[in-house]
Coordinates of N, CA, C and O in Angstrom, one line a residue:
X30 N -50.2 48.1 -2.3 CA -50.0 50.0 -1.8 C -51.2 50.0 -0.3 O -52.4 49.6 -0.2
X31 N -50.1 50.2 0.8 CA -51.2 50.3 2.2 C -50.2 51.5 3.0 O -49.1 51.9 2.4
X32 N -50.9 52.1 3.2 CA -51.0 53.4 4.1 C -51.5 53.3 5.1 O -52.8 53.1 5.2
X33 N -51.1 53.0 6.0 CA -52.1 53.5 7.9 C -51.6 54.2 8.0 O -49.6 54.8 8.5
X34 N -52.7 55.4 8.6 CA -52.2 56.3 9.6 C -52.7 55.9 10.8 O -53.7 55.6 11.1
X35 N -52.3 56.5 11.8 CA -51.9 56.3 13.9 C -52.9 57.5 14.4 O -53.0 57.4 15.8
X36 N -52.1 58.1 14.0 CA -52.5 59.6 14.5 C -53.2 60.1 14.0 O -52.5 60.6 11.9
X37 N -54.1 61.8 14.0 CA -54.2 63.0 13.0 C -53.4 64.5 13.6 O -53.8 64.4 14.9
X38 N -53.4 64.5 12.8 CA -52.5 65.8 13.9 C -53.2 67.3 12.5 O -53.3 67.4 11.7
X39 N -53.2 68.6 13.6 CA -53.7 69.4 13.0 C -55.2 69.4 11.1 O -54.2 69.6 10.2
X40 N -55.7 68.9 12.0 CA -57.1 68.9 10.6 C -57.0 69.9 10.9 O -58.1 70.6 11.2
X41 N -56.7 70.7 9.3 CA -57.7 72.1 9.1 C -59.4 72.7 9.6 O -60.1 71.5 9.6
X42 N -59.2 73.3 9.7 CA -60.6 73.8 10.6 C -61.8 73.6 9.4 O -61.7 73.9 7.8
X43 N -63.6 72.9 9.3 CA -64.2 72.1 8.5 C -63.6 70.6 7.8 O -65.1 70.9 7.3
X44 N -62.6 70.4 8.6 CA -63.1 68.9 7.7 C -62.8 68.5 9.1 O -62.7 68.7 9.9
X45 N -62.7 66.7 8.2 CA -63.0 65.9 9.8 C -62.5 64.4 9.1 O -61.6 64.8 7.6
X46 N -61.6 63.8 10.1 CA -60.4 62.7 9.8 C -62.1 60.9 9.2 O -62.9 61.0 9.8
X47 N -61.6 59.9 8.7 CA -61.9 59.0 8.3 C -61.3 58.4 8.3 O -60.1 58.6 7.6
X48 N -61.4 56.9 8.7 CA -60.7 56.3 9.0 C -61.4 54.4 8.5 O -62.7 54.8 8.5
X49 N -60.4 55.0 7.4 CA -61.1 53.6 6.4 C -60.1 51.8 7.0 O -59.0 51.5 6.9
X50 N -61.4 50.7 7.2 CA -60.7 49.5 7.5 C -59.0 48.8 7.0 O -59.6 49.3 5.5
X51 N -58.4 48.6 7.1 CA -58.2 47.8 5.8 C -58.7 46.4 4.9 O -59.8 46.0 5.8
X52 N -58.7 46.7 3.4 CA -59.3 45.9 2.9 C -58.8 45.8 1.5 O -57.3 46.7 1.4
X53 N -58.2 44.2 0.7 CA -58.1 44.3 -0.1 C -58.7 45.1 -1.8 O -60.5 45.0 -2.1
X54 N -58.7 45.4 -2.9 CA -59.1 46.4 -3.8 C -58.7 45.2 -5.3 O -57.2 45.5 -5.5
X55 N -59.2 46.1 -6.4 CA -59.1 45.9 -7.6 C -59.3 47.1 -8.1 O -59.7 48.0 -7.9
X56 N -57.6 47.9 -8.8 CA -58.0 49.1 -9.1 C -57.7 49.0 -10.8 O -56.9 48.3 -11.6
X57 N -57.9 49.6 -10.9 CA -57.7 50.2 -12.3 C -57.6 51.8 -12.8 O -58.0 52.3 -12.0
X58 N -56.7 52.4 -13.7 CA -56.4 54.0 -14.2 C -57.7 53.8 -15.0 O -57.2 53.5 -16.5
X59 N -58.0 55.5 -14.8 CA -58.9 55.3 -15.9 C -58.4 57.1 -16.5 O -57.6 58.0 -15.5
X60 N -57.8 56.6 -17.2 CA -57.0 57.9 -18.2 C -57.7 58.7 -19.8 O -58.4 57.7 -20.3
X61 N -57.9 59.8 -19.2 CA -59.2 60.5 -20.7 C -60.3 60.8 -20.1 O -60.4 61.3 -19.1
X62 N -61.3 60.9 -20.9 CA -62.7 62.2 -20.3 C -63.2 61.9 -19.5 O -63.5 60.4 -19.1
X63 N -64.3 62.5 -18.7 CA -64.0 62.4 -17.5 C -65.8 61.4 -17.9 O -66.1 60.2 -16.9
X64 N -66.5 61.6 -18.5 CA -67.6 60.7 -18.8 C -67.2 59.6 -19.6 O -68.3 58.9 -19.8
X65 N -66.1 59.1 -19.7 CA -66.2 57.6 -20.8 C -65.2 56.8 -18.8 O -65.5 56.0 -18.5
X66 N -66.1 57.1 -17.4 CA -65.3 56.4 -16.1 C -66.4 55.2 -16.4 O -65.6 54.4 -16.2
X67 N -67.5 55.5 -16.5 CA -68.2 54.3 -16.4 C -67.9 53.4 -16.9 O -67.8 52.0 -17.2
X68 N -67.5 53.5 -18.7 CA -66.5 51.9 -18.6 C -65.2 51.9 -18.5 O -64.9 50.4 -18.4
X69 N -64.8 52.9 -17.7 CA -63.8 51.9 -16.9 C -63.8 51.3 -15.6 O -63.2 50.3 -15.4
X70 N -64.9 51.8 -15.3 CA -65.4 51.1 -14.1 C -66.2 50.1 -14.7 O -65.9 48.5 -14.1
X71 N -66.5 49.3 -15.3 CA -67.9 48.0 -15.9 C -66.3 47.9 -16.3 O -66.3 45.9 -16.2
X72 N -64.9 47.5 -17.3 CA -64.4 47.1 -17.3 C -63.1 46.3 -16.3 O -63.2 45.1 -16.0
X73 N -63.2 47.5 -14.7 CA -63.1 46.9 -13.4 C -63.6 45.2 -13.3 O -63.0 45.0 -12.7
X74 N -64.6 46.0 -13.7 CA -65.8 45.0 -12.5 C -66.1 43.5 -13.4 O -65.9 42.4 -13.5
X75 N -65.6 43.7 -14.9 CA -65.9 42.5 -15.9 C -64.2 41.9 -15.0 O -64.4 40.2 -15.3
X76 N -63.2 42.7 -15.1 CA -62.1 41.6 -14.5 C -61.6 40.7 -13.0 O -61.4 39.9 -13.0
X77 N -62.8 41.1 -12.0 CA -63.0 40.7 -11.3 C -63.5 39.7 -11.3 O -63.3 38.4 -10.3
X78 N -64.4 39.6 -11.6 CA -65.6 38.4 -12.0 C -64.6 37.2 -12.6 O -65.0 36.3 -12.5
X79 N -64.4 37.6 -13.6 CA -63.5 37.2 -14.5 C -62.2 36.2 -13.3 O -62.0 35.4 -14.3
X80 N -62.1 37.1 -12.9 CA -60.3 36.9 -11.9 C -61.2 36.2 -10.8 O -60.6 35.7 -9.4
X81 N -62.3 35.5 -11.4 CA -62.6 34.8 -9.7 C -62.9 35.6 -8.6 O -63.0 35.1 -7.2
X82 N -63.1 36.4 -8.3 CA -63.5 37.6 -7.4 C -64.9 38.0 -7.2 O -65.1 38.4 -8.0
X83 N -65.3 38.5 -5.7 CA -66.7 38.8 -5.5 C -66.3 40.3 -5.0 O -65.4 40.2 -4.0
X84 N -66.7 40.9 -6.0 CA -66.9 42.4 -4.8 C -68.1 42.5 -3.8 O -68.8 42.0 -4.1
X85 N -67.9 43.9 -2.6 CA -67.4 43.7 -1.7 C -68.8 44.9 -2.0 O -68.1 45.9 -1.7
X86 N -69.6 45.4 -2.6 CA -70.7 46.7 -2.5 C -71.0 47.3 -0.9 O -71.7 49.0 -1.9
X87 N -71.0 46.8 0.0 CA -71.2 47.2 1.1 C -70.1 47.6 1.7 O -70.1 48.3 3.1
X88 N -69.1 47.7 1.3 CA -67.4 48.6 1.8 C -67.5 49.7 1.7 O -67.6 50.5 0.0
X89 N -66.1 50.6 1.6 CA -65.1 52.0 0.9 C -65.2 51.8 -0.6 O -64.4 50.6 -0.1
X90 N -65.2 51.8 -1.2 CA -64.4 51.6 -2.1 C -63.9 53.5 -3.0 O -64.7 54.2 -2.2
X91 N -62.9 53.4 -3.5 CA -62.1 55.2 -3.4 C -62.5 55.6 -4.7 O -61.9 54.5 -5.6
X92 N -61.5 57.2 -5.2 CA -61.5 57.3 -6.5 C -60.1 57.7 -5.6 O -60.5 58.9 -4.7
X93 N -58.3 57.3 -6.5 CA -57.6 58.9 -6.0 C -57.4 59.7 -7.4 O -57.0 58.8 -8.6
X94 N -57.7 61.1 -7.4 CA -57.6 61.7 -8.2 C -56.0 61.5 -8.8 O -55.5 62.4 -8.0
X95 N -55.4 61.9 -9.7 CA -54.1 62.6 -10.0 C -54.1 64.0 -10.8 O -53.6 64.8 -11.2
X96 N -55.7 63.5 -11.9 CA -55.3 65.2 -13.0 C -56.7 65.2 -13.3 O -57.2 64.3 -13.1
X97 N -57.6 66.1 -12.5 CA -59.0 66.6 -13.1 C -59.5 68.3 -13.1 O -60.9 68.2 -13.6
X98 N -58.1 68.3 -13.8 CA -58.9 70.3 -14.2 C -59.2 70.5 -15.3 O -59.5 71.4 -15.9
X99 N -58.8 69.5 -16.1 CA -59.2 69.6 -17.5 C -60.2 68.4 -18.0 O -59.6 66.3 -17.7
X100 N -61.7 67.7 -17.6 CA -62.4 67.5 -18.1 C -62.1 65.8 -19.2 O -63.0 65.1 -18.8
X101 N -61.1 67.0 -20.2 CA -61.1 65.3 -21.1 C -60.1 64.6 -21.6 O -59.7 63.2 -21.9
X102 N -59.5 65.2 -19.4 CA -58.7 64.4 -19.6 C -58.3 64.2 -19.1 O -57.2 64.6 -17.0
X103 N -58.5 63.6 -17.7 CA -58.7 63.5 -16.1 C -58.3 61.9 -16.1 O -57.6 61.2 -16.9
X104 N -57.4 62.0 -14.9 CA -56.1 61.2 -14.5 C -56.5 59.9 -12.5 O -56.5 60.9 -12.4
X105 N -57.4 59.1 -13.4 CA -58.3 58.9 -11.8 C -57.7 57.1 -11.7 O -57.9 56.8 -12.8
X106 N -58.1 56.5 -10.5 CA -57.6 55.1 -9.8 C -58.8 54.6 -9.5 O -59.1 55.7 -8.6
X107 N -59.2 53.5 -9.8 CA -60.7 53.8 -9.0 C -60.3 52.3 -8.7 O -59.7 51.6 -9.3
X108 N -60.7 52.3 -6.6 CA -60.4 51.0 -6.2 C -62.2 50.4 -5.5 O -63.1 51.5 -5.5
X109 N -61.4 49.5 -6.2 CA -63.4 48.0 -6.0 C -62.8 47.9 -4.5 O -61.6 47.0 -5.4
X110 N -63.2 47.3 -3.7 CA -63.2 46.6 -2.7 C -63.6 45.3 -2.8 O -64.9 44.9 -3.7
X111 N -63.2 44.3 -2.9 CA -63.2 43.1 -2.8 C -62.8 42.0 -2.1 O -61.9 42.0 -1.3
X112 N -63.4 40.7 -2.0 CA -63.6 39.4 -1.1 C -61.9 38.7 -1.5 O -61.5 38.7 -2.7

């Protein structure tokens, strides 16, 4: 998945732009209770190690929310930057 934005038009008042450089991510999707996100992160980190990747903890990590209205049933993709 790659999205590149070359310019910003009509930024709403009170919002700012943020440009994140191209990076490689390991991704997992968490669907379930909000208080179990840590378990999904642990699963992701374990997968990174088991597949001989290196987490880049000093880079941007992202979360993409698909559903967040019900804290017992959220849907979120967790992106961890890897080398």
